[in-house]
Amino acid sequence: MMQRALFSRSALLAQQAAAALDSPLVGRSASVLQRMDHRSVSSVTIPPPACMLRPLEVPMRYLFGPGPSNVPPRVLASGSRPIIGHLHPEMYEIMNDIKKGIQYAFQTENNMTISMSGSGHAAMECAVFNVVEPGESVLVAVNGIWGERVAEIAERMGANVHTMVKAPGGYYTKEEIEQAIEKHKPVLFFLTHGESSAGLCHPVDGIGDICRKHNCLFLVDTVASLGAAPIFMDKQKIDILYTGSQKALNAPPGTAPISFNDRACYKMFNRKTKPISYLFDMTHLSNYWGCDGNTVRAYHHTGPVSGFFALRESLAILAEKGLEESWRKHKEVSAYLYKGLEDLGLKLFIPDRDLRLPSVTTIAIPEGYDWREMLGYIMKHHQMEMTGGLGPSIGMVMRIGLMGYNCEKTNADKALHALADALKNCKKSKA
Ligand code: PMP
């Protein structure tokens, strides 16, 4: 109201100014104008957009898709703490806490453990840009969108990219991986642990040994699985591991933990060329995060201060709860969800229960239904996000994510109720 009143006053003043300019007293127009609201003499030609004069509106939604997930009050509250300088000692302390929290979540003792100022993609690019030089061979396991994405990132920076491709939901045996590594002799092998586009949790055991045997680095994406399914960076001989903040960690999107072991550090700090990205160059980031042994941390970029507060709190919640309890809970709630989905007559997309990703469940699109219509109905009538497939799984699946804070049987009930309602009310396109 107040804004509208101000604005119409401003329009009135503008009319008065125009009238003054037309009058015989035009010589005095400058002083007349000076006495008027400064907006009527503004030098800007583009007015403030009406949308910016309205208050911010954010609806309450059940985020039961593959992320972002709803955020617990403690994490939300951390984002409203006062901003401090990104190079203040208190901030370094918070970053040190984050580093320890990531080491716990990843089960690693790696010193080179940081968070990217950016989403999961920033960590993907950081990993590839730092350990691969143009012309070097990279092998990527593709079984959904994330392998496709990493292959493209590596291709863009000039790597010699080889892919092993399976349909969404497919997975690779150790023999297949070793054969491909022997053939392509990559410096880096990429695998997605939690393929959120297909709902698959890929086995990891033994692959690190194969990579070591062939002098290749093992890079694993746990954006959709960290905190929901067991991963042991050191024990499983993973050389580079990354995740995102907005899934089972339940922080807002925009930060992405990543860790490099000594093998990865050796490769990235003995390269002949500089990484193509300045922002993601680990020589700078390792100093910014106090990982390079230097007592002075120099300015490199301004980190997302509030985002780091939230990440710290989300890692603290995971530490308090305990990884094993978090894994157990995701398993229990996902099993409950599977049963409810089957009771509704829905078919789970990943037939082997041991290969299902506990954080993101995929169901085959029910015969005769339009998945977009169902998802639209659920959003409209239940204020609930579920999603369709992504990349190669589009048109194959619908995805339900119950991660971290959202991972509760009561939420599974809500999701099942919404699905049952959609099944009843969404017109069948085929008989
Ligand atoms: N990897 C996986 C497995 C993901 O699920 C996602 C996000 N859906 C990403 C990478 C990319 O993360 P972001 O959207 O945060 O960049």
XYZ file of C-alpha atoms and ligand atoms in Angstrom:
447
model
C 0.000 0.000 0.000
C 2.671 2.378 1.183
C 4.770 1.715 -1.923
C 1.782 2.298 -4.173
C 1.038 5.610 -2.419
C 4.640 6.719 -2.835
C 4.615 5.827 -6.439
C 1.448 7.737 -7.306
C 2.865 10.784 -5.474
C 5.901 10.493 -7.632
C 3.730 10.372 -10.766
C 1.912 13.488 -9.545
C 5.218 15.309 -8.987
C 6.317 14.346 -12.474
C 3.107 15.878 -13.874
C 3.758 19.049 -11.845
C 7.314 19.189 -13.169
C 6.097 18.858 -16.739
C 3.578 21.656 -16.110
C 6.337 23.868 -14.620
C 8.502 23.355 -17.683
C 5.603 24.440 -19.913
C 4.932 27.589 -17.871
C 6.426 31.075 -18.473
C 8.472 30.541 -15.326
C 10.487 27.916 -17.122
C 13.728 29.640 -16.159
C 13.013 28.711 -12.577
C 12.266 25.080 -13.424
C 15.568 23.773 -12.027
C 14.872 25.081 -8.551
C 11.245 23.956 -8.809
C 12.400 20.496 -9.714
C 14.991 20.446 -6.955
C 12.273 20.943 -4.408
C 10.351 18.025 -5.825
C 10.733 14.359 -5.037
C 14.120 13.287 -6.431
C 12.437 10.480 -8.377
C 10.665 12.955 -10.603
C 14.060 14.250 -11.808
C 15.774 10.941 -11.798
C 18.303 10.312 -14.524
C 17.190 6.723 -14.874
C 15.004 5.881 -17.807
C 14.027 2.408 -16.620
C 11.641 2.709 -13.647
C 11.866 0.379 -10.663
C 10.048 -2.810 -11.683
C 6.656 -3.207 -10.009
C 7.595 -6.743 -8.861
C 10.487 -5.308 -6.849
C 8.084 -3.075 -4.933
C 6.158 -6.083 -3.696
C 7.300 -8.152 -0.702
C 9.049 -11.475 -1.284
C 6.635 -14.379 -1.293
C 7.754 -17.966 -0.849
C 5.166 -20.731 -0.572
C 5.477 -23.632 1.827
C 6.067 -26.804 -0.196
C 6.763 -30.407 0.622
C 10.002 -30.959 -1.263
C 9.659 -34.684 -1.921
C 11.586 -34.652 -5.189
C 15.284 -35.348 -5.767
C 16.329 -32.060 -4.145
C 16.500 -29.491 -2.835
C 14.957 -30.904 0.286
C 13.161 -29.086 3.111
C 15.560 -27.521 5.577
C 15.292 -27.938 9.367
C 14.673 -24.768 11.442
C 18.182 -24.836 12.940
C 19.773 -24.727 9.489
C 17.333 -22.057 8.281
C 18.065 -19.955 11.369
C 21.819 -20.180 10.799
C 21.368 -18.295 7.529
C 19.979 -15.300 9.382
C 23.039 -14.861 11.626
C 24.988 -11.626 11.042
C 27.356 -11.609 8.135
C 31.007 -11.609 9.097
C 33.971 -11.117 6.817
C 34.949 -14.188 4.827
C 38.537 -13.683 6.024
C 37.766 -13.087 9.706
C 39.262 -15.518 12.213
C 35.771 -16.603 13.322
C 34.999 -17.516 9.737
C 38.182 -19.582 9.507
C 37.040 -21.420 12.602
C 33.666 -22.137 11.013
C 35.435 -23.323 7.838
C 37.652 -25.573 9.961
C 34.501 -27.022 11.564
C 33.045 -27.617 8.095
C 36.235 -29.387 7.055
C 35.981 -31.719 10.068
C 32.279 -32.274 9.423
C 33.000 -33.254 5.818
C 35.822 -35.571 6.892
C 33.330 -37.352 9.145
C 30.566 -37.477 6.515
C 33.015 -38.770 3.877
C 34.866 -41.027 6.351
C 38.215 -39.647 5.333
C 41.317 -38.263 6.961
C 42.213 -36.267 3.860
C 43.641 -32.881 4.706
C 42.582 -31.535 1.290
C 38.915 -31.327 2.221
C 36.935 -28.180 1.472
C 33.579 -26.894 0.341
C 33.069 -25.312 -3.030
C 31.338 -21.943 -3.217
C 28.804 -23.302 -5.658
C 26.413 -26.173 -6.233
C 27.235 -29.812 -6.971
C 28.250 -28.860 -10.513
C 31.005 -26.661 -9.078
C 32.459 -29.724 -7.338
C 32.159 -31.803 -10.516
C 34.031 -29.170 -12.485
C 36.588 -28.605 -9.732
C 37.434 -32.317 -9.657
C 37.818 -32.674 -13.411
C 39.507 -29.317 -14.052
C 42.171 -29.889 -11.405
C 43.231 -33.476 -11.973
C 42.911 -33.705 -15.759
C 45.018 -31.878 -18.328
C 43.916 -31.326 -21.929
C 44.528 -34.402 -24.073
C 44.529 -36.848 -21.150
C 42.221 -39.841 -21.198
C 39.130 -39.860 -18.959
C 36.717 -42.777 -18.562
C 33.147 -42.076 -17.495
C 30.523 -44.620 -16.455
C 27.188 -43.383 -17.792
C 23.924 -44.840 -16.479
C 21.861 -41.689 -16.156
C 22.419 -37.969 -16.491
C 25.384 -37.462 -14.147
C 27.857 -39.494 -16.159
C 26.691 -37.651 -19.265
C 27.309 -34.349 -17.480
C 30.827 -35.230 -16.339
C 31.689 -36.506 -19.822
C 30.622 -33.150 -21.237
C 32.577 -31.201 -18.608
C 35.712 -33.234 -19.371
C 35.188 -32.860 -23.117
C 34.830 -29.078 -22.810
C 38.197 -28.802 -21.067
C 39.850 -30.768 -23.838
C 40.158 -34.219 -22.280
C 40.060 -37.339 -24.402
C 36.759 -38.702 -23.100
C 35.644 -42.334 -23.245
C 32.258 -43.442 -21.982
C 30.764 -46.761 -20.954
C 27.049 -46.372 -21.503
C 24.114 -48.255 -20.006
C 20.445 -47.350 -19.876
C 19.208 -45.616 -16.693
C 19.123 -48.163 -13.908
C 22.034 -50.143 -15.356
C 25.212 -50.749 -13.377
C 28.741 -51.964 -14.064
C 30.533 -55.050 -12.876
C 34.112 -54.719 -11.700
C 35.177 -56.819 -14.721
C 33.513 -54.391 -17.144
C 35.182 -51.462 -15.426
C 38.618 -53.087 -15.433
C 38.348 -54.022 -19.107
C 37.446 -50.445 -20.042
C 40.273 -49.042 -17.888
C 42.756 -51.437 -19.550
C 41.517 -50.354 -22.960
C 41.403 -46.573 -22.501
C 44.157 -46.100 -19.895
C 42.425 -43.113 -18.286
C 43.984 -40.811 -15.705
C 40.511 -40.539 -14.147
C 37.541 -42.888 -13.833
C 34.166 -41.373 -12.865
C 31.266 -43.175 -11.219
C 28.022 -41.883 -9.702
C 27.293 -43.497 -6.347
C 23.691 -42.246 -6.086
C 22.299 -41.896 -9.618
C 19.386 -39.632 -8.750
C 17.989 -39.626 -12.305
C 17.473 -43.396 -12.156
C 17.267 -44.083 -8.413
C 20.252 -46.422 -8.452
C 22.888 -46.789 -5.734
C 25.975 -48.161 -7.473
C 28.217 -50.629 -5.619
C 31.648 -49.095 -5.004
C 33.660 -51.810 -3.215
C 36.710 -53.039 -5.104
C 36.679 -50.371 -7.819
C 39.287 -48.257 -5.998
C 41.680 -51.224 -6.066
C 41.221 -51.615 -9.817
C 41.918 -47.906 -10.330
C 45.103 -48.094 -8.234
C 46.297 -51.163 -10.100
C 46.004 -49.195 -13.362
C 47.351 -45.912 -12.016
C 44.054 -44.121 -12.491
C 42.239 -41.780 -10.096
C 38.792 -42.804 -8.860
C 36.241 -39.956 -8.751
C 32.846 -40.574 -7.134
C 29.712 -38.393 -7.080
C 27.694 -38.683 -3.861
C 25.519 -35.591 -4.310
C 22.311 -37.606 -3.937
C 23.566 -40.346 -1.622
C 25.732 -38.792 1.099
C 24.152 -39.345 4.494
C 21.561 -41.712 2.989
C 23.715 -44.656 1.885
C 27.078 -45.806 3.272
C 30.228 -44.497 1.625
C 33.744 -44.783 3.062
C 36.132 -42.599 1.115
C 39.377 -43.913 2.629
C 38.404 -47.572 3.020
C 36.932 -47.720 -0.473
C 40.043 -46.066 -1.924
C 38.154 -43.218 -3.524
C 40.623 -40.551 -4.645
C 38.170 -37.680 -5.086
C 34.713 -37.520 -3.563
C 32.143 -34.743 -3.695
C 28.583 -34.059 -2.657
C 26.017 -31.255 -2.583
C 24.443 -29.379 0.306
C 20.774 -29.586 -0.621
C 19.946 -33.283 -0.511
C 20.258 -35.498 2.598
C 22.441 -32.828 4.236
C 19.417 -30.485 4.203
C 21.273 -27.231 3.761
C 20.173 -24.681 1.169
C 21.610 -25.255 -2.325
C 24.862 -23.487 -3.141
C 27.734 -25.210 -1.352
C 29.393 -28.503 -2.258
C 31.883 -30.463 -0.128
C 34.802 -32.086 -1.934
C 37.857 -34.018 -0.800
C 41.084 -35.079 -2.531
C 43.462 -37.748 -1.205
C 47.257 -37.703 -1.578
C 47.192 -39.465 -4.962
C 44.790 -36.849 -6.309
C 46.850 -34.014 -4.748
C 50.028 -35.370 -6.326
C 48.401 -35.349 -9.749
C 46.785 -31.939 -9.441
C 49.790 -30.158 -7.954
C 52.271 -31.587 -10.484
C 50.503 -30.586 -13.657
C 52.176 -28.872 -16.580
C 49.299 -26.538 -17.396
C 47.134 -24.365 -15.166
C 43.529 -25.527 -14.681
C 41.195 -23.690 -17.052
C 39.194 -22.192 -14.187
C 40.670 -19.575 -11.864
C 37.755 -19.810 -9.439
C 38.072 -23.587 -9.126
C 41.878 -23.762 -9.053
C 42.798 -25.923 -6.058
C 46.114 -24.148 -5.542
C 44.053 -21.111 -4.499
C 41.157 -22.971 -2.875
C 43.501 -25.087 -0.754
C 45.014 -21.893 0.634
C 41.586 -20.292 1.192
C 40.571 -23.369 3.209
C 43.852 -23.527 5.143
C 44.849 -26.868 3.591
C 48.166 -25.869 2.015
C 50.227 -25.560 5.217
C 50.530 -21.801 4.767
C 49.672 -19.804 7.894
C 48.433 -16.872 5.803
C 45.200 -17.306 3.926
C 45.076 -14.931 0.993
C 42.010 -13.487 -0.664
C 40.908 -15.602 -3.590
C 37.127 -15.104 -3.794
C 34.404 -14.090 -1.344
C 32.893 -17.285 0.020
C 29.134 -17.567 0.633
C 29.286 -16.711 4.345
C 25.646 -17.542 5.189
C 25.795 -20.638 3.004
C 28.779 -21.845 5.024
C 26.923 -21.211 8.314
C 24.099 -23.397 7.026
C 26.472 -26.079 5.769
C 28.205 -26.147 9.149
C 24.898 -26.657 10.933
C 23.749 -29.378 8.545
C 27.020 -31.250 9.043
C 26.658 -30.763 12.807
C 23.182 -32.327 12.727
C 24.593 -35.308 10.817
C 27.434 -35.648 13.337
C 25.000 -35.497 16.269
C 22.673 -38.034 14.714
C 25.514 -40.280 13.550
C 26.129 -41.590 10.048
C 25.033 -45.126 10.854
C 21.739 -43.939 12.283
C 21.192 -41.727 9.255
C 21.846 -44.654 6.882
C 19.564 -46.912 8.955
C 16.753 -44.368 8.920
C 16.916 -43.883 5.149
C 16.816 -47.637 4.664
C 13.865 -48.067 7.004
C 11.798 -45.218 5.554
C 12.558 -46.165 1.949
C 11.524 -49.791 2.645
C 8.270 -48.458 4.111
C 7.776 -46.309 1.006
C 8.454 -49.261 -1.356
C 5.766 -51.308 0.387
C 3.261 -48.444 0.183
C 4.013 -47.880 -3.501
C 3.564 -51.563 -4.289
C 0.308 -51.583 -2.339
C -0.877 -48.800 -4.666
C -0.104 -51.065 -7.605
C 2.958 -49.044 -8.645
C 6.108 -50.695 -9.966
C 9.527 -49.766 -8.633
C 11.925 -48.885 -11.448
C 14.981 -50.587 -9.915
C 13.973 -54.223 -9.473
C 16.876 -55.216 -7.212
C 16.107 -53.752 -3.787
C 19.811 -53.775 -2.816
C 20.597 -51.436 -5.702
C 17.912 -48.877 -4.878
C 19.024 -45.440 -3.752
C 17.452 -44.913 -0.307
C 17.157 -41.135 -0.743
C 15.475 -41.046 -4.175
C 12.966 -43.717 -5.143
C 12.013 -44.163 -8.769
C 8.752 -45.666 -9.943
C 7.907 -46.728 -13.455
C 5.238 -44.462 -14.947
C 1.972 -46.307 -14.433
C 0.404 -47.667 -17.577
C -2.075 -45.274 -19.157
C -1.158 -42.214 -17.076
C 0.440 -38.979 -18.134
C 3.264 -38.395 -15.611
C 3.230 -34.629 -16.124
C -0.465 -34.504 -15.328
C 0.042 -36.573 -12.183
C 2.912 -34.420 -10.942
C 0.979 -31.228 -11.721
C -2.008 -32.578 -9.824
C 0.120 -33.461 -6.805
C 1.699 -30.010 -6.770
C -1.660 -28.259 -7.133
C -3.642 -30.282 -4.617
C -0.982 -31.331 -2.127
C 1.647 -28.538 -2.406
C 4.093 -31.346 -2.905
C 6.985 -31.634 -5.304
C 7.750 -34.971 -6.874
C 9.478 -35.016 -10.228
C 9.748 -36.876 -13.495
C 12.946 -38.307 -14.905
C 16.012 -36.319 -15.897
C 18.116 -36.651 -19.042
C 17.877 -40.215 -20.324
C 15.274 -41.197 -17.695
C 12.711 -38.597 -18.822
C 9.449 -40.358 -19.618
C 10.626 -43.506 -17.834
C 10.245 -42.659 -14.164
C 8.696 -40.497 -11.495
C 10.966 -39.674 -8.550
C 10.157 -39.386 -4.859
C 12.875 -38.086 -2.557
C 12.699 -38.404 1.238
C 16.054 -37.149 2.399
C 17.534 -36.252 5.760
C 15.027 -34.039 7.558
C 12.244 -35.250 5.247
C 13.099 -38.896 5.802
C 10.189 -39.853 8.069
C 7.426 -42.448 7.736
C 4.852 -39.673 8.224
C 6.218 -37.986 5.100
C 6.162 -41.295 3.216
C 2.461 -41.512 4.188
C 1.876 -37.995 2.858
C 3.590 -38.865 -0.427
C 1.609 -42.113 -0.741
C -1.651 -40.318 -0.010
C -0.900 -37.722 -2.711
C -0.001 -40.431 -5.222
C -3.158 -42.417 -4.435
C -5.197 -39.253 -4.973
C -3.453 -38.562 -8.292
C -4.005 -42.138 -9.452
C -7.702 -41.767 -8.682
C -8.161 -38.357 -10.241
C -5.767 -38.067 -13.160
C -7.552 -38.986 -16.275
C -6.241 -42.128 -17.876
C -5.000 -41.250 -21.344
C -5.327 -44.876 -22.435
C -7.979 -47.360 -21.367
N 25.118 -35.279 -9.063
C 23.964 -35.826 -8.645
C 23.921 -37.288 -8.371
C 22.837 -35.029 -8.440
O 21.699 -35.595 -8.029
C 22.924 -33.640 -8.699
C 21.747 -32.705 -8.465
N 20.522 -33.198 -8.791
C 24.144 -33.120 -9.152
C 25.220 -33.965 -9.314
C 24.303 -31.664 -9.469
O 24.177 -30.885 -8.334
P 23.700 -29.346 -8.383
O 22.330 -29.318 -8.970
O 23.745 -28.967 -6.947
O 24.672 -28.607 -9.213
